[in-house]
Amino acid sequence: MRDLGNVDTIVIKVGTSSITGGGNKVNEAFMDSVAAQVKELRDDGKNVLIVTSGAIGVGLAAMNAKPKPKEVPIRQAAASVGQGILMQKWNESFEKQGIIISQILLTYDFYSDRENYLNLRNAIQTLLSYGVVPVINENDVICVKEIDAMFGDNDTLSAYVCSKMDADLLIILSDVDGLYDKNPKIYDDAKIVSTVDDVSKVLHMAGDPTTRVGTGGMKTKLKAAEICSESGSNMIIISSEVPDGITRAVKGEEIGTIFLAGVKERKKSRWIKAAHAKGTLIIDSGAAEKLSEGNVSLLAVGIKDVVGRFERGDVVNIECSGKVIAKGIPDYDSDDIFKIRGVRSDRIEAILGHKSYNDVIRSENLVIL
Ligand code: GLU
């Protein structure tokens, strides 16, 4: 048995193939079963949030459209059709349990804006305090980037929700049984890994997205596990076909794969990591080496170039030899950094006519990736 006795807030992510049972229609029995299990968890005093996929898949089926996987406008349109159907179905399932649900459509960008995020958090906390189960999806109708699979998969989204809401557990219900030690499509003797205590050691085991309607695959699930681990949450992948999989997993039964929580990173670091970078600072290898030692600031002298325009306080990427190695929040805007790039800190005032800080990014505002 796994010890999940302390779990208080749970995020449940439901994949497209689970919602549609791999076919064209919504699998109502499955949604009913999720709602019934959520009721059980709620009766047990847990807070539950749902992250649901399926808007695009359900919408495509309703419109009888069969676009190529990356045909974006039709997927946007399908999301617009499917999201309503999806919520109607969730509502029917939860109504049977006497549970009120709410719809929240998110964009990746909201993570870059701390104020938005705090407002959202307040809204979610209020919903939970009224016993409502928030049902979250990406706003695929307007977030083209998101549908284009660059950022947009609900595995990652659910992990960010887990991290932001300080949830203790993310359960991913999927069409896979968990993480296999080798490719089960090739090797008959492939086995499920029951426990992963360090996700960085299994990142190489990720395959590519498996289904056409959904966008996630093992790769995105492992990325989700990394985000959860850094936010001090456990993550479990189980097949949506396991009867009562959610409640059994929460009780500690060894089904699927559990990725154990790591040491909780500071909230600010997690936020910087998740935020959209507004620009890039290109630094030299000496500065990169210094940064990798940890707990140091980024000085102007190590900066070779500035890409993009950003304000003081925006999040930027820090890049060396074509690789983003860190992210941070500078204390100067892009114009000023451009003027002081490559110079020693004692010359900043002479160049800019003012000097807010010795460092371009203070150590507390820096995260090494
Ligand atoms: N948000 C998409 C949808 O509702 C699915 C994204 C995913 O499969 O990860 O259709």
JSON list of C-alpha atoms in Angstrom, two decimals, residues 52-260:
[
{"chain": "A", "resi": 52, "resn": "THR", "atom": "CA", "xyz": [-11.04, 17.86, -18.26]},
{"chain": "A", "resi": 53, "resn": "SER", "atom": "CA", "xyz": [-9.92, 17.32, -21.82]},
{"chain": "A", "resi": 54, "resn": "GLY", "atom": "CA", "xyz": [-12.25, 16.34, -24.61]},
{"chain": "A", "resi": 55, "resn": "ALA", "atom": "CA", "xyz": [-13.64, 19.63, -25.88]},
{"chain": "A", "resi": 56, "resn": "ILE", "atom": "CA", "xyz": [-11.91, 19.30, -29.23]},
{"chain": "A", "resi": 57, "resn": "GLY", "atom": "CA", "xyz": [-12.54, 15.58, -29.62]},
{"chain": "A", "resi": 58, "resn": "VAL", "atom": "CA", "xyz": [-16.22, 15.87, -28.70]},
{"chain": "A", "resi": 59, "resn": "GLY", "atom": "CA", "xyz": [-16.64, 18.97, -30.89]},
{"chain": "A", "resi": 60, "resn": "LEU", "atom": "CA", "xyz": [-15.03, 17.32, -33.91]},
{"chain": "A", "resi": 61, "resn": "ALA", "atom": "CA", "xyz": [-17.37, 14.37, -33.56]},
{"chain": "A", "resi": 62, "resn": "ALA", "atom": "CA", "xyz": [-20.42, 16.64, -33.21]},
{"chain": "A", "resi": 63, "resn": "MET", "atom": "CA", "xyz": [-19.41, 18.60, -36.30]},
{"chain": "A", "resi": 64, "resn": "ASN", "atom": "CA", "xyz": [-18.51, 15.42, -38.14]},
{"chain": "A", "resi": 65, "resn": "ALA", "atom": "CA", "xyz": [-15.16, 17.01, -38.98]},
{"chain": "A", "resi": 66, "resn": "LYS", "atom": "CA", "xyz": [-11.94, 15.10, -39.51]},
{"chain": "A", "resi": 67, "resn": "PRO", "atom": "CA", "xyz": [-9.15, 17.66, -39.78]},
{"chain": "A", "resi": 68, "resn": "LYS", "atom": "CA", "xyz": [-5.47, 16.90, -39.98]},
{"chain": "A", "resi": 69, "resn": "PRO", "atom": "CA", "xyz": [-3.96, 16.87, -36.49]},
{"chain": "A", "resi": 70, "resn": "LYS", "atom": "CA", "xyz": [-2.49, 20.38, -36.72]},
{"chain": "A", "resi": 71, "resn": "GLU", "atom": "CA", "xyz": [-5.32, 22.14, -38.56]},
{"chain": "A", "resi": 72, "resn": "VAL", "atom": "CA", "xyz": [-5.82, 24.85, -35.99]},
{"chain": "A", "resi": 73, "resn": "PRO", "atom": "CA", "xyz": [-8.98, 26.84, -36.89]},
{"chain": "A", "resi": 74, "resn": "ILE", "atom": "CA", "xyz": [-11.19, 23.77, -37.09]},
{"chain": "A", "resi": 75, "resn": "ARG", "atom": "CA", "xyz": [-9.86, 22.59, -33.74]},
{"chain": "A", "resi": 76, "resn": "GLN", "atom": "CA", "xyz": [-10.66, 26.01, -32.27]},
{"chain": "A", "resi": 77, "resn": "ALA", "atom": "CA", "xyz": [-14.15, 25.77, -33.70]},
{"chain": "A", "resi": 78, "resn": "ALA", "atom": "CA", "xyz": [-14.49, 22.21, -32.42]},
{"chain": "A", "resi": 79, "resn": "ALA", "atom": "CA", "xyz": [-13.40, 23.30, -28.94]},
{"chain": "A", "resi": 80, "resn": "SER", "atom": "CA", "xyz": [-16.11, 25.96, -29.03]},
{"chain": "A", "resi": 81, "resn": "VAL", "atom": "CA", "xyz": [-18.75, 23.34, -29.89]},
{"chain": "A", "resi": 82, "resn": "GLY", "atom": "CA", "xyz": [-17.34, 20.60, -27.67]},
{"chain": "A", "resi": 83, "resn": "GLN", "atom": "CA", "xyz": [-16.73, 22.58, -24.49]},
{"chain": "A", "resi": 84, "resn": "GLY", "atom": "CA", "xyz": [-20.46, 23.20, -24.04]},
{"chain": "A", "resi": 85, "resn": "ILE", "atom": "CA", "xyz": [-21.35, 19.57, -24.66]},
{"chain": "A", "resi": 86, "resn": "LEU", "atom": "CA", "xyz": [-18.60, 18.46, -22.32]},
{"chain": "A", "resi": 87, "resn": "MET", "atom": "CA", "xyz": [-19.82, 20.69, -19.50]},
{"chain": "A", "resi": 88, "resn": "GLN", "atom": "CA", "xyz": [-23.40, 19.61, -20.06]},
{"chain": "A", "resi": 89, "resn": "LYS", "atom": "CA", "xyz": [-22.31, 15.99, -19.65]},
{"chain": "A", "resi": 90, "resn": "TRP", "atom": "CA", "xyz": [-20.22, 16.72, -16.56]},
{"chain": "A", "resi": 91, "resn": "ASN", "atom": "CA", "xyz": [-23.14, 18.64, -15.11]},
{"chain": "A", "resi": 92, "resn": "GLU", "atom": "CA", "xyz": [-25.48, 15.68, -15.65]},
{"chain": "A", "resi": 93, "resn": "SER", "atom": "CA", "xyz": [-23.05, 13.30, -13.98]},
{"chain": "A", "resi": 94, "resn": "PHE", "atom": "CA", "xyz": [-22.40, 15.53, -10.98]},
{"chain": "A", "resi": 95, "resn": "GLU", "atom": "CA", "xyz": [-26.06, 16.44, -10.59]},
{"chain": "A", "resi": 96, "resn": "LYS", "atom": "CA", "xyz": [-26.76, 12.77, -9.84]},
{"chain": "A", "resi": 97, "resn": "GLN", "atom": "CA", "xyz": [-24.40, 13.15, -6.88]},
{"chain": "A", "resi": 98, "resn": "GLY", "atom": "CA", "xyz": [-25.93, 16.43, -5.76]},
{"chain": "A", "resi": 99, "resn": "ILE", "atom": "CA", "xyz": [-22.71, 18.28, -6.55]},
{"chain": "A", "resi": 100, "resn": "ILE", "atom": "CA", "xyz": [-22.54, 21.72, -8.16]},
{"chain": "A", "resi": 101, "resn": "ILE", "atom": "CA", "xyz": [-19.75, 22.22, -10.66]},
{"chain": "A", "resi": 102, "resn": "SER", "atom": "CA", "xyz": [-18.21, 25.33, -12.19]},
{"chain": "A", "resi": 103, "resn": "GLN", "atom": "CA", "xyz": [-16.43, 25.91, -15.46]},
{"chain": "A", "resi": 104, "resn": "ILE", "atom": "CA", "xyz": [-13.00, 27.53, -15.56]},
{"chain": "A", "resi": 105, "resn": "LEU", "atom": "CA", "xyz": [-11.26, 28.07, -18.90]},
{"chain": "A", "resi": 106, "resn": "LEU", "atom": "CA", "xyz": [-7.62, 28.94, -18.54]},
{"chain": "A", "resi": 107, "resn": "THR", "atom": "CA", "xyz": [-4.87, 30.23, -20.73]},
{"chain": "A", "resi": 108, "resn": "TYR", "atom": "CA", "xyz": [-1.21, 29.55, -20.22]},
{"chain": "A", "resi": 109, "resn": "ASP", "atom": "CA", "xyz": [-0.62, 33.28, -20.05]},
{"chain": "A", "resi": 110, "resn": "PHE", "atom": "CA", "xyz": [-2.43, 33.65, -16.78]},
{"chain": "A", "resi": 111, "resn": "TYR", "atom": "CA", "xyz": [0.56, 32.08, -15.11]},
{"chain": "A", "resi": 112, "resn": "SER", "atom": "CA", "xyz": [2.75, 34.94, -16.23]},
{"chain": "A", "resi": 113, "resn": "ASP", "atom": "CA", "xyz": [0.60, 37.46, -14.49]},
{"chain": "A", "resi": 114, "resn": "ARG", "atom": "CA", "xyz": [0.83, 37.13, -10.77]},
{"chain": "A", "resi": 115, "resn": "GLU", "atom": "CA", "xyz": [-2.21, 39.28, -10.10]},
{"chain": "A", "resi": 116, "resn": "ASN", "atom": "CA", "xyz": [-4.42, 37.23, -12.41]},
{"chain": "A", "resi": 117, "resn": "TYR", "atom": "CA", "xyz": [-3.21, 34.11, -10.79]},
{"chain": "A", "resi": 118, "resn": "LEU", "atom": "CA", "xyz": [-3.93, 35.39, -7.28]},
{"chain": "A", "resi": 119, "resn": "ASN", "atom": "CA", "xyz": [-7.44, 36.38, -8.36]},
{"chain": "A", "resi": 120, "resn": "LEU", "atom": "CA", "xyz": [-7.98, 32.98, -9.88]},
{"chain": "A", "resi": 121, "resn": "ARG", "atom": "CA", "xyz": [-6.75, 31.30, -6.73]},
{"chain": "A", "resi": 122, "resn": "ASN", "atom": "CA", "xyz": [-9.19, 33.32, -4.66]},
{"chain": "A", "resi": 123, "resn": "ALA", "atom": "CA", "xyz": [-12.03, 32.35, -6.98]},
{"chain": "A", "resi": 124, "resn": "ILE", "atom": "CA", "xyz": [-11.14, 28.66, -6.80]},
{"chain": "A", "resi": 125, "resn": "GLN", "atom": "CA", "xyz": [-10.81, 28.77, -3.03]},
{"chain": "A", "resi": 126, "resn": "THR", "atom": "CA", "xyz": [-14.23, 30.39, -2.76]},
{"chain": "A", "resi": 127, "resn": "LEU", "atom": "CA", "xyz": [-15.75, 27.75, -5.04]},
{"chain": "A", "resi": 128, "resn": "LEU", "atom": "CA", "xyz": [-14.22, 24.98, -2.93]},
{"chain": "A", "resi": 129, "resn": "SER", "atom": "CA", "xyz": [-15.48, 26.59, 0.26]},
{"chain": "A", "resi": 130, "resn": "TYR", "atom": "CA", "xyz": [-19.02, 26.42, -1.17]},
{"chain": "A", "resi": 131, "resn": "GLY", "atom": "CA", "xyz": [-18.56, 22.75, -1.97]},
{"chain": "A", "resi": 132, "resn": "VAL", "atom": "CA", "xyz": [-18.37, 23.36, -5.72]},
{"chain": "A", "resi": 133, "resn": "VAL", "atom": "CA", "xyz": [-16.14, 21.16, -7.88]},
{"chain": "A", "resi": 134, "resn": "PRO", "atom": "CA", "xyz": [-14.26, 23.37, -10.36]},
{"chain": "A", "resi": 135, "resn": "VAL", "atom": "CA", "xyz": [-14.01, 21.79, -13.82]},
{"chain": "A", "resi": 136, "resn": "ILE", "atom": "CA", "xyz": [-11.07, 23.27, -15.67]},
{"chain": "A", "resi": 137, "resn": "ASN", "atom": "CA", "xyz": [-9.94, 23.15, -19.30]},
{"chain": "A", "resi": 138, "resn": "GLU", "atom": "CA", "xyz": [-7.74, 25.22, -21.53]},
{"chain": "A", "resi": 139, "resn": "ASN", "atom": "CA", "xyz": [-9.49, 27.97, -23.41]},
{"chain": "A", "resi": 140, "resn": "ASP", "atom": "CA", "xyz": [-8.78, 26.23, -26.70]},
{"chain": "A", "resi": 141, "resn": "VAL", "atom": "CA", "xyz": [-11.06, 28.50, -28.71]},
{"chain": "A", "resi": 142, "resn": "ILE", "atom": "CA", "xyz": [-8.78, 31.50, -28.30]},
{"chain": "A", "resi": 143, "resn": "CYS", "atom": "CA", "xyz": [-5.46, 29.92, -27.37]},
{"chain": "A", "resi": 144, "resn": "VAL", "atom": "CA", "xyz": [-4.09, 28.91, -30.70]},
{"chain": "A", "resi": 145, "resn": "LYS", "atom": "CA", "xyz": [-0.65, 28.33, -29.29]},
{"chain": "A", "resi": 146, "resn": "GLU", "atom": "CA", "xyz": [-2.19, 25.99, -26.79]},
{"chain": "A", "resi": 147, "resn": "ILE", "atom": "CA", "xyz": [-3.98, 23.83, -29.32]},
{"chain": "A", "resi": 148, "resn": "ASP", "atom": "CA", "xyz": [-0.91, 23.73, -31.47]},
{"chain": "A", "resi": 149, "resn": "ALA", "atom": "CA", "xyz": [0.59, 21.36, -28.92]},
{"chain": "A", "resi": 150, "resn": "MET", "atom": "CA", "xyz": [3.42, 23.76, -28.12]},
{"chain": "A", "resi": 151, "resn": "PHE", "atom": "CA", "xyz": [2.22, 24.43, -24.61]},
{"chain": "A", "resi": 152, "resn": "GLY", "atom": "CA", "xyz": [-1.24, 23.08, -24.86]},
{"chain": "A", "resi": 153, "resn": "ASP", "atom": "CA", "xyz": [-1.83, 19.81, -23.23]},
{"chain": "A", "resi": 154, "resn": "ASN", "atom": "CA", "xyz": [-3.93, 19.21, -20.21]},
{"chain": "A", "resi": 155, "resn": "ASP", "atom": "CA", "xyz": [-1.28, 17.06, -18.51]},
{"chain": "A", "resi": 156, "resn": "THR", "atom": "CA", "xyz": [0.88, 20.15, -18.10]},
{"chain": "A", "resi": 157, "resn": "LEU", "atom": "CA", "xyz": [-2.12, 22.34, -17.31]},
{"chain": "A", "resi": 158, "resn": "SER", "atom": "CA", "xyz": [-3.29, 19.97, -14.58]},
{"chain": "A", "resi": 159, "resn": "ALA", "atom": "CA", "xyz": [0.19, 19.94, -13.04]},
{"chain": "A", "resi": 160, "resn": "TYR", "atom": "CA", "xyz": [0.25, 23.74, -12.99]},
{"chain": "A", "resi": 161, "resn": "VAL", "atom": "CA", "xyz": [-3.19, 23.78, -11.38]},
{"chain": "A", "resi": 162, "resn": "CYS", "atom": "CA", "xyz": [-1.89, 21.29, -8.81]},
{"chain": "A", "resi": 163, "resn": "SER", "atom": "CA", "xyz": [1.15, 23.46, -8.15]},
{"chain": "A", "resi": 164, "resn": "LYS", "atom": "CA", "xyz": [-0.79, 26.73, -7.95]},
{"chain": "A", "resi": 165, "resn": "MET", "atom": "CA", "xyz": [-3.47, 25.37, -5.69]},
{"chain": "A", "resi": 166, "resn": "ASP", "atom": "CA", "xyz": [-0.92, 23.63, -3.46]},
{"chain": "A", "resi": 167, "resn": "ALA", "atom": "CA", "xyz": [-2.75, 20.37, -4.06]},
{"chain": "A", "resi": 168, "resn": "ASP", "atom": "CA", "xyz": [-1.25, 17.22, -2.58]},
{"chain": "A", "resi": 169, "resn": "LEU", "atom": "CA", "xyz": [-2.04, 14.84, -5.38]},
{"chain": "A", "resi": 170, "resn": "LEU", "atom": "CA", "xyz": [-2.63, 14.86, -9.12]},
{"chain": "A", "resi": 171, "resn": "ILE", "atom": "CA", "xyz": [-4.35, 11.81, -10.58]},
{"chain": "A", "resi": 172, "resn": "ILE", "atom": "CA", "xyz": [-4.06, 11.47, -14.36]},
{"chain": "A", "resi": 173, "resn": "LEU", "atom": "CA", "xyz": [-6.72, 9.18, -15.81]},
{"chain": "A", "resi": 174, "resn": "SER", "atom": "CA", "xyz": [-5.47, 8.03, -19.14]},
{"chain": "A", "resi": 175, "resn": "ASP", "atom": "CA", "xyz": [-5.58, 5.38, -21.83]},
{"chain": "A", "resi": 176, "resn": "VAL", "atom": "CA", "xyz": [-2.25, 4.08, -20.54]},
{"chain": "A", "resi": 177, "resn": "ASP", "atom": "CA", "xyz": [-1.88, 2.00, -17.38]},
{"chain": "A", "resi": 178, "resn": "GLY", "atom": "CA", "xyz": [1.12, 3.90, -16.10]},
{"chain": "A", "resi": 179, "resn": "LEU", "atom": "CA", "xyz": [4.80, 4.20, -16.94]},
{"chain": "A", "resi": 180, "resn": "TYR", "atom": "CA", "xyz": [6.29, 1.03, -18.43]},
{"chain": "A", "resi": 181, "resn": "ASP", "atom": "CA", "xyz": [9.91, 0.05, -18.00]},
{"chain": "A", "resi": 182, "resn": "LYS", "atom": "CA", "xyz": [10.09, -0.45, -21.79]},
{"chain": "A", "resi": 183, "resn": "ASN", "atom": "CA", "xyz": [7.80, 0.07, -24.76]},
{"chain": "A", "resi": 184, "resn": "PRO", "atom": "CA", "xyz": [4.83, -2.29, -24.22]},
{"chain": "A", "resi": 185, "resn": "LYS", "atom": "CA", "xyz": [3.98, -2.10, -27.94]},
{"chain": "A", "resi": 186, "resn": "ILE", "atom": "CA", "xyz": [7.29, -3.76, -28.75]},
{"chain": "A", "resi": 187, "resn": "TYR", "atom": "CA", "xyz": [8.15, -5.84, -25.67]},
{"chain": "A", "resi": 188, "resn": "ASP", "atom": "CA", "xyz": [5.73, -8.42, -24.31]},
{"chain": "A", "resi": 189, "resn": "ASP", "atom": "CA", "xyz": [7.52, -8.50, -20.97]},
{"chain": "A", "resi": 190, "resn": "ALA", "atom": "CA", "xyz": [7.26, -4.72, -20.40]},
{"chain": "A", "resi": 191, "resn": "LYS", "atom": "CA", "xyz": [6.18, -3.99, -16.83]},
{"chain": "A", "resi": 192, "resn": "ILE", "atom": "CA", "xyz": [4.52, -1.05, -15.11]},
{"chain": "A", "resi": 193, "resn": "VAL", "atom": "CA", "xyz": [6.85, 0.89, -12.83]},
{"chain": "A", "resi": 194, "resn": "SER", "atom": "CA", "xyz": [4.85, 1.17, -9.61]},
{"chain": "A", "resi": 195, "resn": "THR", "atom": "CA", "xyz": [6.86, 3.94, -7.92]},
{"chain": "A", "resi": 196, "resn": "VAL", "atom": "CA", "xyz": [9.12, 6.61, -9.35]},
{"chain": "A", "resi": 197, "resn": "ASP", "atom": "CA", "xyz": [10.94, 8.48, -6.63]},
{"chain": "A", "resi": 198, "resn": "ASP", "atom": "CA", "xyz": [12.96, 10.72, -8.92]},
{"chain": "A", "resi": 199, "resn": "VAL", "atom": "CA", "xyz": [11.28, 11.71, -12.16]},
{"chain": "A", "resi": 200, "resn": "SER", "atom": "CA", "xyz": [14.52, 13.07, -13.64]},
{"chain": "A", "resi": 201, "resn": "LYS", "atom": "CA", "xyz": [15.79, 9.48, -13.81]},
{"chain": "A", "resi": 202, "resn": "VAL", "atom": "CA", "xyz": [12.91, 8.31, -16.01]},
{"chain": "A", "resi": 203, "resn": "LEU", "atom": "CA", "xyz": [12.57, 11.24, -18.41]},
{"chain": "A", "resi": 204, "resn": "HIS", "atom": "CA", "xyz": [14.25, 9.20, -21.14]},
{"chain": "A", "resi": 205, "resn": "MET", "atom": "CA", "xyz": [11.36, 6.71, -20.96]},
{"chain": "A", "resi": 206, "resn": "ALA", "atom": "CA", "xyz": [8.92, 9.13, -22.57]},
{"chain": "A", "resi": 207, "resn": "GLY", "atom": "CA", "xyz": [7.39, 8.26, -25.90]},
{"chain": "A", "resi": 208, "resn": "ASP", "atom": "CA", "xyz": [5.43, 10.57, -28.15]},
{"chain": "A", "resi": 209, "resn": "PRO", "atom": "CA", "xyz": [1.75, 11.49, -28.03]},
{"chain": "A", "resi": 210, "resn": "THR", "atom": "CA", "xyz": [-0.34, 8.44, -28.65]},
{"chain": "A", "resi": 211, "resn": "THR", "atom": "CA", "xyz": [-3.77, 9.63, -29.70]},
{"chain": "A", "resi": 212, "resn": "ARG", "atom": "CA", "xyz": [-4.90, 12.10, -32.33]},
{"chain": "A", "resi": 213, "resn": "VAL", "atom": "CA", "xyz": [-7.77, 13.70, -30.45]},
{"chain": "A", "resi": 214, "resn": "GLY", "atom": "CA", "xyz": [-5.81, 14.40, -27.30]},
{"chain": "A", "resi": 215, "resn": "THR", "atom": "CA", "xyz": [-2.43, 16.06, -27.25]},
{"chain": "A", "resi": 216, "resn": "GLY", "atom": "CA", "xyz": [-0.72, 14.41, -24.34]},
{"chain": "A", "resi": 217, "resn": "GLY", "atom": "CA", "xyz": [1.54, 11.38, -24.29]},
{"chain": "A", "resi": 218, "resn": "MET", "atom": "CA", "xyz": [4.02, 9.99, -21.79]},
{"chain": "A", "resi": 219, "resn": "LYS", "atom": "CA", "xyz": [6.34, 12.91, -22.48]},
{"chain": "A", "resi": 220, "resn": "THR", "atom": "CA", "xyz": [3.81, 15.45, -21.26]},
{"chain": "A", "resi": 221, "resn": "LYS", "atom": "CA", "xyz": [2.93, 13.21, -18.32]},
{"chain": "A", "resi": 222, "resn": "LEU", "atom": "CA", "xyz": [6.55, 13.10, -17.20]},
{"chain": "A", "resi": 223, "resn": "LYS", "atom": "CA", "xyz": [6.78, 16.87, -17.55]},
{"chain": "A", "resi": 224, "resn": "ALA", "atom": "CA", "xyz": [3.67, 17.08, -15.39]},
{"chain": "A", "resi": 225, "resn": "ALA", "atom": "CA", "xyz": [5.32, 14.77, -12.87]},
{"chain": "A", "resi": 226, "resn": "GLU", "atom": "CA", "xyz": [8.33, 17.10, -12.74]},
{"chain": "A", "resi": 227, "resn": "ILE", "atom": "CA", "xyz": [6.12, 20.13, -12.05]},
{"chain": "A", "resi": 228, "resn": "CYS", "atom": "CA", "xyz": [4.24, 18.21, -9.35]},
{"chain": "A", "resi": 229, "resn": "SER", "atom": "CA", "xyz": [7.40, 16.92, -7.77]},
{"chain": "A", "resi": 230, "resn": "GLU", "atom": "CA", "xyz": [8.82, 20.45, -7.49]},
{"chain": "A", "resi": 231, "resn": "SER", "atom": "CA", "xyz": [5.62, 21.68, -5.92]},
{"chain": "A", "resi": 232, "resn": "GLY", "atom": "CA", "xyz": [5.69, 18.94, -3.32]},
{"chain": "A", "resi": 233, "resn": "SER", "atom": "CA", "xyz": [2.76, 16.98, -4.79]},
{"chain": "A", "resi": 234, "resn": "ASN", "atom": "CA", "xyz": [2.48, 13.32, -5.67]},
{"chain": "A", "resi": 235, "resn": "MET", "atom": "CA", "xyz": [1.22, 12.33, -9.09]},
{"chain": "A", "resi": 236, "resn": "ILE", "atom": "CA", "xyz": [-0.41, 9.04, -10.09]},
{"chain": "A", "resi": 237, "resn": "ILE", "atom": "CA", "xyz": [-1.11, 7.85, -13.64]},
{"chain": "A", "resi": 238, "resn": "ILE", "atom": "CA", "xyz": [-3.81, 5.22, -13.90]},
{"chain": "A", "resi": 239, "resn": "SER", "atom": "CA", "xyz": [-5.88, 3.80, -16.68]},
{"chain": "A", "resi": 240, "resn": "SER", "atom": "CA", "xyz": [-9.40, 5.17, -16.76]},
{"chain": "A", "resi": 241, "resn": "GLU", "atom": "CA", "xyz": [-10.54, 1.59, -17.25]},
{"chain": "A", "resi": 242, "resn": "VAL", "atom": "CA", "xyz": [-9.57, 0.56, -13.71]},
{"chain": "A", "resi": 243, "resn": "PRO", "atom": "CA", "xyz": [-12.89, 0.32, -11.85]},
{"chain": "A", "resi": 244, "resn": "ASP", "atom": "CA", "xyz": [-13.03, 2.90, -9.03]},
{"chain": "A", "resi": 245, "resn": "GLY", "atom": "CA", "xyz": [-9.44, 3.77, -9.90]},
{"chain": "A", "resi": 246, "resn": "ILE", "atom": "CA", "xyz": [-9.58, 7.22, -8.31]},
{"chain": "A", "resi": 247, "resn": "THR", "atom": "CA", "xyz": [-10.78, 6.21, -4.87]},
{"chain": "A", "resi": 248, "resn": "ARG", "atom": "CA", "xyz": [-8.64, 3.08, -4.84]},
{"chain": "A", "resi": 249, "resn": "ALA", "atom": "CA", "xyz": [-5.54, 5.12, -5.74]},
{"chain": "A", "resi": 250, "resn": "VAL", "atom": "CA", "xyz": [-6.30, 7.67, -3.01]},
{"chain": "A", "resi": 251, "resn": "LYS", "atom": "CA", "xyz": [-6.67, 4.85, -0.48]},
{"chain": "A", "resi": 252, "resn": "GLY", "atom": "CA", "xyz": [-3.14, 3.81, -1.38]},
{"chain": "A", "resi": 253, "resn": "GLU", "atom": "CA", "xyz": [-3.75, 0.77, -3.57]},
{"chain": "A", "resi": 254, "resn": "GLU", "atom": "CA", "xyz": [-0.77, 0.12, -5.83]},
{"chain": "A", "resi": 255, "resn": "ILE", "atom": "CA", "xyz": [-2.32, 0.71, -9.21]},
{"chain": "A", "resi": 256, "resn": "GLY", "atom": "CA", "xyz": [-0.65, 2.60, -12.06]},
{"chain": "A", "resi": 257, "resn": "THR", "atom": "CA", "xyz": [2.49, 4.59, -11.40]},
{"chain": "A", "resi": 258, "resn": "ILE", "atom": "CA", "xyz": [3.05, 7.00, -8.56]},
{"chain": "A", "resi": 259, "resn": "PHE", "atom": "CA", "xyz": [5.62, 9.77, -8.93]},
{"chain": "A", "resi": 260, "resn": "LEU", "atom": "CA", "xyz": [6.59, 10.79, -5.44]}
]
